[in-house]
Amino acid sequence: MIALSLAEIAAVVGGQTHDIPDPSTQVTGPVVRDSREVVPGSLFAAFVGARVDGHDYAPQVVEAGAVAVLASRPVGVPAIVVDDVQTALGALARHVVRRLGATLVALTGSAGKTSTKDLIAQVLRHKAPTVFTPGSLNNEIGLPLTALSATEETRFLVLEMGARGICHIRYLTELTPPRIGLVLNVGTAHIGEFGGREQIAQAKGELVEALPSAQDGGAAILNADDPLVRAMASRTKAKVVLFGESAEADVRAENVRLTDSGQPSFRLHTPSGASDVTMRLYGEHHVSNALAAAAVAHELGMSAEEIALALSEAGTLSRWRMEVTERPDGVTIVNDAYNANPESMRAALKALAAMGKGRRTWAVLGKMAELGDEALAEHDAVGRLAVRLNVSKLVAVGGVEASWLQLGAYNEGSWGEESVHVSDAQAAIDLLRSELRPGDVVLVKASRSVGLESVGQALVEAGTGRGVDAR
Ligand SMILES: Nc1ncnc2c1ncn2[C@@H]1O[C@H](COP(=O)(O)OP(=O)(O)OP(=O)(O)O)[C@@H](O)[C@H]1O
Ligand SMILES: [Mg+2]
């Protein structure tokens, strides 16, 4: 964080200082909410959780070097006491980003936020020091904590913004007002909570409503291929930059193809030039993510060549997103078990089909959560797609949604043991342990709650001769 005195922080958050011998003492380290992340100079934000109360850790964080605790009650060690720690954290983030010399880039969308944010960061850091959301910390606590981790040197601050309802994104943009706002797509993730795709579009579009005008440098980066995103152009005063495969996009891809190993390759066109990209990431869905990242980078002054090079070098920074492991025995494991929704299921299955040309392919799939009334139809459609893409074996894992997946495959023409339904992750591991043979490619994917990452992990370890149980 930029150095701030405890007195200044207390004034910014409207808090009372308690047990602070010298209010001019400065916080120089990061602001953290996990006591294990405290380093000398930190400010520790004490949250009251369902199981743990951060206030209980106050003596130990000060012992570890924290300058003070941001707390909702006095704790017997130096503290700034406020009514609500989350609100205070937000106020502090707002104050700090105003003082930073950094350009703020914010992005939202239904699928691919974290993947794209990681791409943007890996491109922009070729140009200047960049701070970005770690993992998927995109809510009202993760966002201010990320913003507060920026320093005087930071030139680009890239923030993932998540929404579970109307006004969520607006709140986040009030804490950290972006100059550049990117909307990736409007899909069906969390549709059950929102009520419908129009409501999701309404919520995501709050990002572009918050941008400054074109004269003040505001830029809305919108997906030309997604009609609900494209329509957000009318909701912003900012300059509109379109990305996508559509001909009207300012930043586009031509000659898109997947290499035999499933990695996208294309010619990147920007308003100021073109250059070729071959990605290290797997799956066609990364083309859209890469174009979005390219549009942001172009807006910030990078050339097509610089962007193409950075995109071609970019790797996965966040786990279980199309994480590919080649086992010594020639089995390829694709662990995409971080999450699943209909769009990402389709993208992953297509990548599996590309990677598995001439090989035996396995799709180990589980439920996609939060689909509301569309759950049955969407699971059925994924089961059918697996068959249409000629996936050799479908293993549907878990409860009733898995049975819909398998039934979809069956109705599309899979027969015999081409599609099976197993009860849980361990049953999937047991089945694959006995069935996999050299040359096979296995995709593992479901919503996070199904916990299929354990299957991916166990299968990777099976190839090294280590333990394979998830029990
Ligand atoms: N453009 C895309 N279209 C469809 N699926 C995608 C896209 N980009 C990534 N995915 C897939 O979607 C899943 C989630 O990816 P990612 O974590 O990047 O999304 P997210 O929007 O950050 O999710 P969350 O809402 O959980 O934060 C992964 O399985 C990934 O492979
Ligand atoms: Mg995310």
XYZ file of C-alpha atoms and ligand atoms in Angstrom:
503
model
C 0.000 0.000 0.000
C 1.092 3.614 -0.351
C 2.362 4.756 3.052
C -0.344 6.371 5.186
C -0.310 7.366 8.848
C -2.773 5.807 11.277
C -4.181 9.296 11.919
C -4.892 9.777 8.223
C -6.431 6.310 7.900
C -8.656 6.963 10.926
C -9.831 10.235 9.379
C -10.509 8.611 5.994
C -12.587 5.772 7.467
C -14.241 7.889 10.186
C -12.796 5.683 12.940
C -11.582 6.165 16.518
C -7.989 5.372 17.421
C -7.534 3.064 20.425
C -4.322 2.038 22.213
C -2.231 3.866 19.596
C 0.799 5.508 21.211
C 1.803 7.472 18.101
C -0.875 8.237 15.461
C 1.811 9.395 13.021
C 3.038 5.782 12.735
C 2.728 4.724 9.122
C 1.175 1.663 7.527
C 3.611 0.671 4.791
C 2.718 -2.954 4.155
C -0.371 -4.542 2.662
C -3.823 -4.493 4.202
C -4.753 -8.114 4.956
C -7.691 -10.015 6.418
C -5.869 -13.308 6.959
C -3.594 -13.301 10.003
C -1.163 -15.605 8.185
C -0.527 -12.926 5.567
C 0.580 -10.255 8.030
C 4.043 -8.823 7.402
C 5.780 -5.944 9.209
C 3.993 -2.681 8.338
C 0.613 -4.315 7.611
C -2.827 -3.164 8.618
C -4.959 -6.134 9.694
C -8.687 -5.917 8.880
C -10.637 -7.898 11.503
C -13.773 -9.465 10.049
C -16.284 -11.463 12.055
C -16.914 -14.655 10.078
C -19.260 -17.571 10.648
C -16.537 -19.647 12.346
C -13.679 -17.247 13.106
C -13.602 -13.764 14.579
C -10.625 -11.800 13.260
C -10.576 -9.747 16.486
C -9.349 -12.836 18.349
C -6.125 -12.671 16.330
C -5.357 -9.050 17.239
C -2.492 -9.702 19.709
C -0.848 -12.202 17.404
C -0.958 -10.018 14.276
C 0.593 -7.105 16.160
C 3.251 -9.515 17.414
C 3.860 -10.465 13.744
C 4.452 -6.826 12.803
C 1.019 -5.385 11.968
C 0.980 -1.665 12.787
C -2.664 -1.741 13.843
C -5.986 -3.534 13.516
C -9.004 -2.131 11.660
C -11.685 -3.380 14.018
C -15.268 -3.019 15.086
C -14.373 -2.985 18.799
C -11.283 -2.161 20.905
C -8.946 -5.142 21.066
C -6.284 -4.131 23.610
C -3.634 -3.483 20.935
C -3.346 -0.538 18.485
C -6.635 -0.311 16.588
C -8.774 1.987 14.469
C -12.313 1.219 15.547
C -15.142 1.681 13.074
C -18.838 0.744 12.893
C -18.331 -1.541 9.940
C -14.982 -2.907 8.791
C -16.106 -3.638 5.232
C -17.381 -0.080 4.703
C -14.153 1.287 6.179
C -12.064 -0.883 3.886
C -14.023 0.429 0.913
C -13.541 4.052 1.986
C -9.813 3.479 2.396
C -9.563 1.866 -1.059
C -11.416 4.796 -2.610
C -9.048 7.251 -0.929
C -5.947 5.342 -1.974
C -6.858 4.843 -5.645
C -7.527 8.578 -5.941
C -3.966 9.196 -4.800
C -2.418 6.561 -7.057
C -1.019 7.525 -10.421
C -2.385 4.270 -11.850
C -4.915 3.663 -14.619
C -7.769 1.501 -13.362
C -9.064 -1.259 -15.596
C -12.138 -3.178 -14.431
C -13.766 -6.174 -16.033
C -16.871 -8.225 -15.557
C -18.849 -10.903 -17.406
C -20.482 -14.247 -16.817
C -17.540 -16.487 -17.754
C -13.847 -15.905 -18.200
C -13.270 -12.947 -15.873
C -10.345 -14.504 -14.045
C -8.822 -16.011 -17.201
C -9.062 -12.660 -19.004
C -7.871 -10.623 -16.036
C -4.785 -12.869 -15.889
C -4.227 -12.285 -19.621
C -4.621 -8.507 -19.327
C -2.136 -8.431 -16.461
C 0.374 -10.549 -18.347
C 0.134 -8.225 -21.369
C 0.153 -4.899 -19.509
C 3.084 -5.791 -17.322
C 5.234 -5.804 -20.444
C 4.634 -2.076 -20.517
C 4.581 -0.967 -16.876
C 4.186 -2.218 -13.278
C 0.778 -3.850 -12.935
C -1.210 -4.964 -9.895
C -4.176 -7.251 -10.413
C -6.799 -9.250 -8.546
C -5.254 -12.446 -7.182
C -7.299 -15.509 -8.204
C -10.977 -14.617 -8.237
C -11.199 -12.150 -5.327
C -13.800 -10.046 -7.067
C -16.253 -9.047 -4.334
C -16.747 -6.160 -1.930
C -13.859 -7.345 0.253
C -11.427 -8.808 -2.296
C -11.686 -5.764 -4.552
C -10.630 -3.137 -1.965
C -7.910 -5.439 -0.637
C -6.481 -5.733 -4.163
C -6.687 -1.983 -4.752
C -4.893 -1.413 -1.460
C -2.039 -3.669 -2.542
C -1.045 -1.128 -5.225
C 2.000 1.044 -4.539
C 3.451 4.333 -5.832
C 5.132 2.390 -8.654
C 1.874 0.788 -9.887
C 0.839 2.092 -13.310
C -1.992 -0.314 -14.108
C -4.495 -1.689 -11.623
C -6.585 -4.502 -13.121
C -9.666 -5.423 -11.121
C -12.082 -8.315 -11.580
C -15.626 -7.364 -10.561
C -18.225 -10.013 -9.764
C -21.967 -9.523 -9.351
C -24.710 -11.613 -7.834
C -27.382 -8.996 -8.304
C -28.327 -5.490 -9.354
C -26.196 -2.661 -7.879
C -23.279 -4.938 -6.934
C -21.047 -3.709 -9.756
C -22.147 -0.136 -9.150
C -21.000 -0.437 -5.552
C -17.615 -1.807 -6.638
C -17.133 0.986 -9.210
C -17.812 3.541 -6.497
C -14.936 2.116 -4.460
C -12.484 1.934 -7.358
C -13.727 4.035 -10.300
C -12.296 2.528 -13.498
C -11.182 4.503 -16.559
C -11.415 1.423 -18.727
C -14.317 -0.994 -18.318
C -14.551 -4.353 -20.095
C -17.637 -6.546 -20.340
C -16.899 -10.046 -21.624
C -20.223 -11.781 -22.045
C -23.662 -12.265 -20.595
C -24.234 -15.939 -20.041
C -26.235 -18.034 -17.704
C -23.899 -18.159 -14.682
C -25.914 -17.470 -11.502
C -29.058 -17.062 -13.623
C -31.125 -18.579 -10.819
C -30.179 -15.694 -8.537
C -30.614 -12.962 -11.142
C -33.894 -14.077 -12.690
C -32.873 -13.976 -16.365
C -30.273 -12.943 -18.934
C -31.703 -9.422 -19.305
C -31.287 -8.914 -15.568
C -27.714 -10.189 -15.808
C -27.052 -7.713 -18.624
C -28.604 -4.956 -16.553
C -26.265 -5.769 -13.656
C -23.063 -6.186 -15.699
C -23.758 -2.993 -17.676
C -23.438 -0.955 -14.489
C -19.728 -1.135 -15.199
C -19.920 0.937 -18.379
C -22.394 3.387 -16.811
C -19.728 4.216 -14.253
C -17.026 5.136 -16.778
C -15.870 8.702 -17.418
C -16.781 10.339 -20.722
C -14.746 9.785 -23.870
C -13.250 13.312 -23.470
C -12.050 12.346 -19.996
C -10.429 9.190 -21.304
C -13.196 6.686 -20.518
C -13.244 3.568 -22.696
C -15.865 0.819 -22.692
C -14.493 -2.391 -24.183
C -17.441 -4.486 -25.349
C -17.850 -7.912 -26.922
C -19.193 -7.355 -30.445
C -20.222 -11.020 -30.707
C -22.581 -10.919 -27.714
C -25.751 -8.910 -28.500
C -26.539 -8.167 -24.866
C -23.011 -6.805 -24.333
C -22.952 -4.956 -27.648
C -26.177 -3.192 -26.609
C -24.424 -1.734 -23.564
C -22.844 0.854 -25.909
C -25.967 2.959 -25.378
C -25.449 2.984 -21.606
C -22.092 4.760 -21.504
C -20.547 8.192 -22.099
C -17.198 6.535 -22.684
C -15.644 5.786 -26.045
C -16.787 2.344 -27.234
C -14.234 -0.184 -28.466
C -15.571 -3.468 -29.831
C -13.714 -6.771 -29.824
C -14.695 -10.112 -31.289
C -14.811 -12.130 -34.440
C -17.533 -9.969 -36.000
C -16.382 -7.770 -38.916
C -17.417 -4.561 -37.153
C -15.099 -5.204 -34.209
C -12.183 -2.774 -33.759
C -10.011 -5.558 -32.354
C -10.626 -8.839 -34.169
C -9.245 -12.259 -34.854
C -8.907 -13.778 -38.289
C -8.001 -17.323 -39.303
C -8.882 -18.712 -35.905
C -7.959 -22.347 -35.499
C -6.981 -24.747 -32.756
C -3.586 -26.403 -33.075
C -3.499 -30.187 -32.733
C -2.750 -29.713 -29.064
C -5.895 -27.563 -28.625
C -4.163 -24.183 -28.426
C -5.752 -21.272 -30.303
C -3.867 -19.581 -33.085
C -5.095 -16.507 -34.987
C -4.158 -13.237 -36.618
C -4.808 -10.314 -34.287
C -6.084 -7.138 -35.939
C -6.046 -3.830 -34.070
C -6.812 -0.348 -35.437
C -3.060 0.236 -35.691
C -1.762 -3.019 -37.118
C -1.917 -6.803 -37.125
C 0.213 -9.629 -35.769
C 0.036 -13.419 -35.315
C -0.750 -15.108 -32.004
C -0.383 -18.737 -30.941
C -1.475 -19.150 -27.362
C -0.061 -21.430 -24.690
C -3.542 -21.666 -23.161
C -5.988 -24.373 -24.258
C -9.465 -23.943 -25.711
C -11.132 -21.734 -28.277
C -12.857 -19.681 -25.587
C -9.499 -18.026 -24.945
C -9.684 -16.296 -28.336
C -12.445 -14.056 -27.056
C -10.558 -13.516 -23.792
C -7.361 -12.695 -25.698
C -9.149 -10.203 -27.948
C -10.609 -8.512 -24.896
C -7.142 -8.265 -23.354
C -5.740 -6.991 -26.650
C -8.401 -4.274 -26.850
C -7.513 -3.086 -23.351
C -3.785 -3.109 -24.117
C -4.270 -1.304 -27.421
C -6.285 1.356 -25.660
C -3.362 1.779 -23.271
C -0.903 2.366 -26.074
C 0.575 -1.050 -26.859
C 1.262 -2.085 -30.450
C -0.198 -5.158 -32.138
C 3.257 -6.820 -32.132
C 3.815 -6.202 -28.414
C 0.345 -7.486 -27.581
C 0.645 -10.575 -29.816
C 3.979 -11.497 -28.272
C 2.671 -11.106 -24.729
C -0.485 -13.115 -25.498
C 1.605 -15.890 -27.038
C 3.746 -16.087 -23.895
C 0.899 -15.882 -21.357
C 0.273 -18.898 -19.133
C -2.353 -19.889 -16.565
C -1.972 -17.912 -13.358
C -5.061 -19.296 -11.600
C -5.541 -23.004 -10.924
C -7.895 -25.630 -12.370
C -8.711 -23.645 -15.513
C -7.863 -25.927 -18.420
C -4.777 -27.049 -16.507
C -3.097 -29.577 -18.780
C -0.781 -32.302 -17.430
C 0.960 -34.872 -19.618
C 1.465 -38.057 -17.612
C 4.651 -40.043 -18.195
C 2.500 -42.924 -19.525
C 1.065 -40.718 -22.311
C -2.288 -39.949 -20.682
C -3.240 -36.237 -20.867
C -5.283 -34.791 -18.000
C -7.171 -31.522 -18.522
C -8.309 -30.233 -15.163
C -10.958 -27.544 -15.735
C -12.748 -28.296 -12.479
C -12.651 -24.726 -11.163
C -16.174 -24.101 -12.304
C -18.729 -24.837 -14.969
C -21.589 -23.196 -16.778
C -23.106 -24.081 -20.154
C -20.763 -21.783 -22.125
C -17.583 -23.011 -20.478
C -18.744 -26.653 -20.734
C -19.152 -26.237 -24.485
C -15.767 -24.520 -24.846
C -14.019 -27.206 -22.811
C -15.656 -30.061 -24.729
C -14.571 -28.483 -28.023
C -11.017 -28.163 -26.742
C -11.121 -31.824 -25.672
C -12.269 -32.824 -29.152
C -9.421 -30.829 -30.746
C -6.788 -32.194 -28.383
C -8.076 -35.718 -28.722
C -7.948 -36.092 -32.513
C -6.963 -39.676 -33.209
C -6.934 -40.452 -29.480
C -9.495 -41.795 -27.031
C -11.241 -38.941 -25.200
C -12.965 -38.946 -21.817
C -15.262 -36.233 -20.486
C -15.669 -36.549 -16.728
C -18.449 -34.060 -16.051
C -20.600 -33.055 -13.125
C -23.391 -30.679 -12.388
C -23.521 -27.029 -13.452
C -24.973 -25.190 -10.462
C -27.392 -22.268 -10.224
C -29.196 -22.736 -13.535
C -32.710 -22.384 -12.132
C -35.446 -23.575 -14.484
C -32.976 -24.193 -17.299
C -31.004 -26.839 -15.420
C -32.556 -29.900 -17.035
C -32.341 -28.561 -20.604
C -28.761 -27.340 -20.180
C -27.469 -30.628 -18.735
C -29.263 -32.535 -21.453
C -27.649 -30.275 -24.099
C -24.142 -30.835 -22.719
C -24.648 -34.599 -22.750
C -25.773 -34.387 -26.373
C -22.859 -32.136 -27.358
C -20.378 -34.657 -25.949
C -21.796 -37.251 -28.328
C -21.877 -34.841 -31.305
C -18.226 -33.998 -30.748
C -17.449 -37.721 -30.746
C -16.138 -37.797 -27.204
C -15.315 -41.477 -26.684
C -16.493 -41.822 -23.084
C -18.739 -39.649 -20.934
C -18.523 -40.173 -17.178
C -21.302 -38.190 -15.479
C -20.528 -37.739 -11.797
C -22.957 -37.010 -8.950
C -26.678 -36.661 -8.399
C -29.694 -35.951 -10.543
C -27.988 -33.385 -12.824
C -25.423 -36.012 -13.773
C -28.229 -38.368 -14.714
C -29.643 -35.649 -17.033
C -26.206 -35.337 -18.641
C -26.026 -39.033 -19.213
C -29.579 -39.241 -20.484
C -28.843 -36.441 -22.983
C -25.900 -38.441 -24.298
C -27.981 -41.603 -24.440
C -30.772 -39.873 -26.360
C -28.256 -38.427 -28.796
C -27.109 -41.924 -29.669
C -24.431 -43.027 -27.215
C -24.739 -46.703 -26.489
C -23.404 -49.343 -24.177
C -20.635 -48.061 -21.958
C -19.951 -44.914 -23.966
C -21.715 -42.964 -21.257
C -21.892 -43.943 -17.615
C -23.241 -42.361 -14.465
C -21.255 -42.732 -11.230
C -22.276 -41.519 -7.785
C -19.271 -39.465 -6.682
C -15.687 -38.361 -7.274
C -14.207 -41.495 -5.719
C -16.270 -43.753 -7.967
C -15.007 -41.757 -10.963
C -11.413 -42.166 -9.803
C -11.876 -45.920 -9.318
C -13.385 -46.284 -12.784
C -10.723 -44.229 -14.548
C -7.896 -45.912 -12.666
C -8.870 -49.224 -14.148
C -9.893 -47.985 -17.603
C -7.351 -45.337 -18.673
C -4.685 -46.408 -21.080
C -1.727 -44.640 -22.735
C -2.764 -42.005 -25.258
C -6.096 -41.152 -23.612
C -7.137 -37.529 -23.004
C -9.341 -36.806 -19.982
C -11.290 -33.600 -19.329
C -12.551 -33.066 -15.780
C -15.166 -30.357 -15.281
C -18.122 -29.402 -13.071
C -19.278 -26.630 -10.802
C -16.951 -26.092 -7.894
C -19.375 -27.544 -5.364
C -18.973 -30.997 -6.958
C -15.280 -30.976 -6.023
C -14.057 -32.692 -9.196
C -10.641 -31.054 -8.869
C -9.854 -34.029 -6.613
C -10.428 -36.313 -9.597
C -8.062 -34.258 -11.769
C -5.465 -34.282 -9.021
C -5.829 -38.020 -8.325
C -5.483 -38.836 -12.018
C -2.349 -36.729 -12.331
C -0.873 -38.502 -9.320
C -1.934 -41.923 -10.625
C 0.445 -41.369 -13.533
C 3.350 -40.756 -11.186
C 2.675 -43.898 -9.175
C 1.629 -41.847 -6.125
C -1.639 -42.283 -4.198
C -4.888 -41.935 -6.116
C -7.587 -41.814 -3.464
C -9.754 -38.767 -2.836
C -11.231 -40.343 0.283
N -14.802 -16.629 -22.749
C -15.219 -17.742 -22.130
N -16.386 -18.345 -22.491
C -16.797 -19.450 -21.889
N -16.119 -20.075 -20.918
C -14.966 -19.553 -20.495
C -14.451 -18.355 -21.087
N -13.272 -18.071 -20.492
C -13.053 -19.016 -19.558
N -14.053 -19.924 -19.546
C -14.191 -21.097 -18.681
O -15.082 -20.691 -17.613
C -14.674 -21.224 -16.362
C -14.450 -20.122 -15.390
O -13.380 -19.318 -15.871
P -12.914 -18.060 -15.063
O -12.519 -18.459 -13.698
O -11.947 -17.316 -15.895
O -14.300 -17.251 -15.026
P -14.861 -16.215 -13.962
O -15.804 -15.379 -14.753
O -13.740 -15.525 -13.300
O -15.629 -17.102 -12.911
P -16.148 -16.644 -11.420
O -17.499 -16.030 -11.646
O -16.193 -17.920 -10.677
O -15.152 -15.679 -10.865
C -13.424 -22.024 -16.643
O -13.833 -23.346 -16.693
C -12.917 -21.531 -17.979
O -12.266 -22.540 -18.704
Mg -13.288 -15.305 -11.356
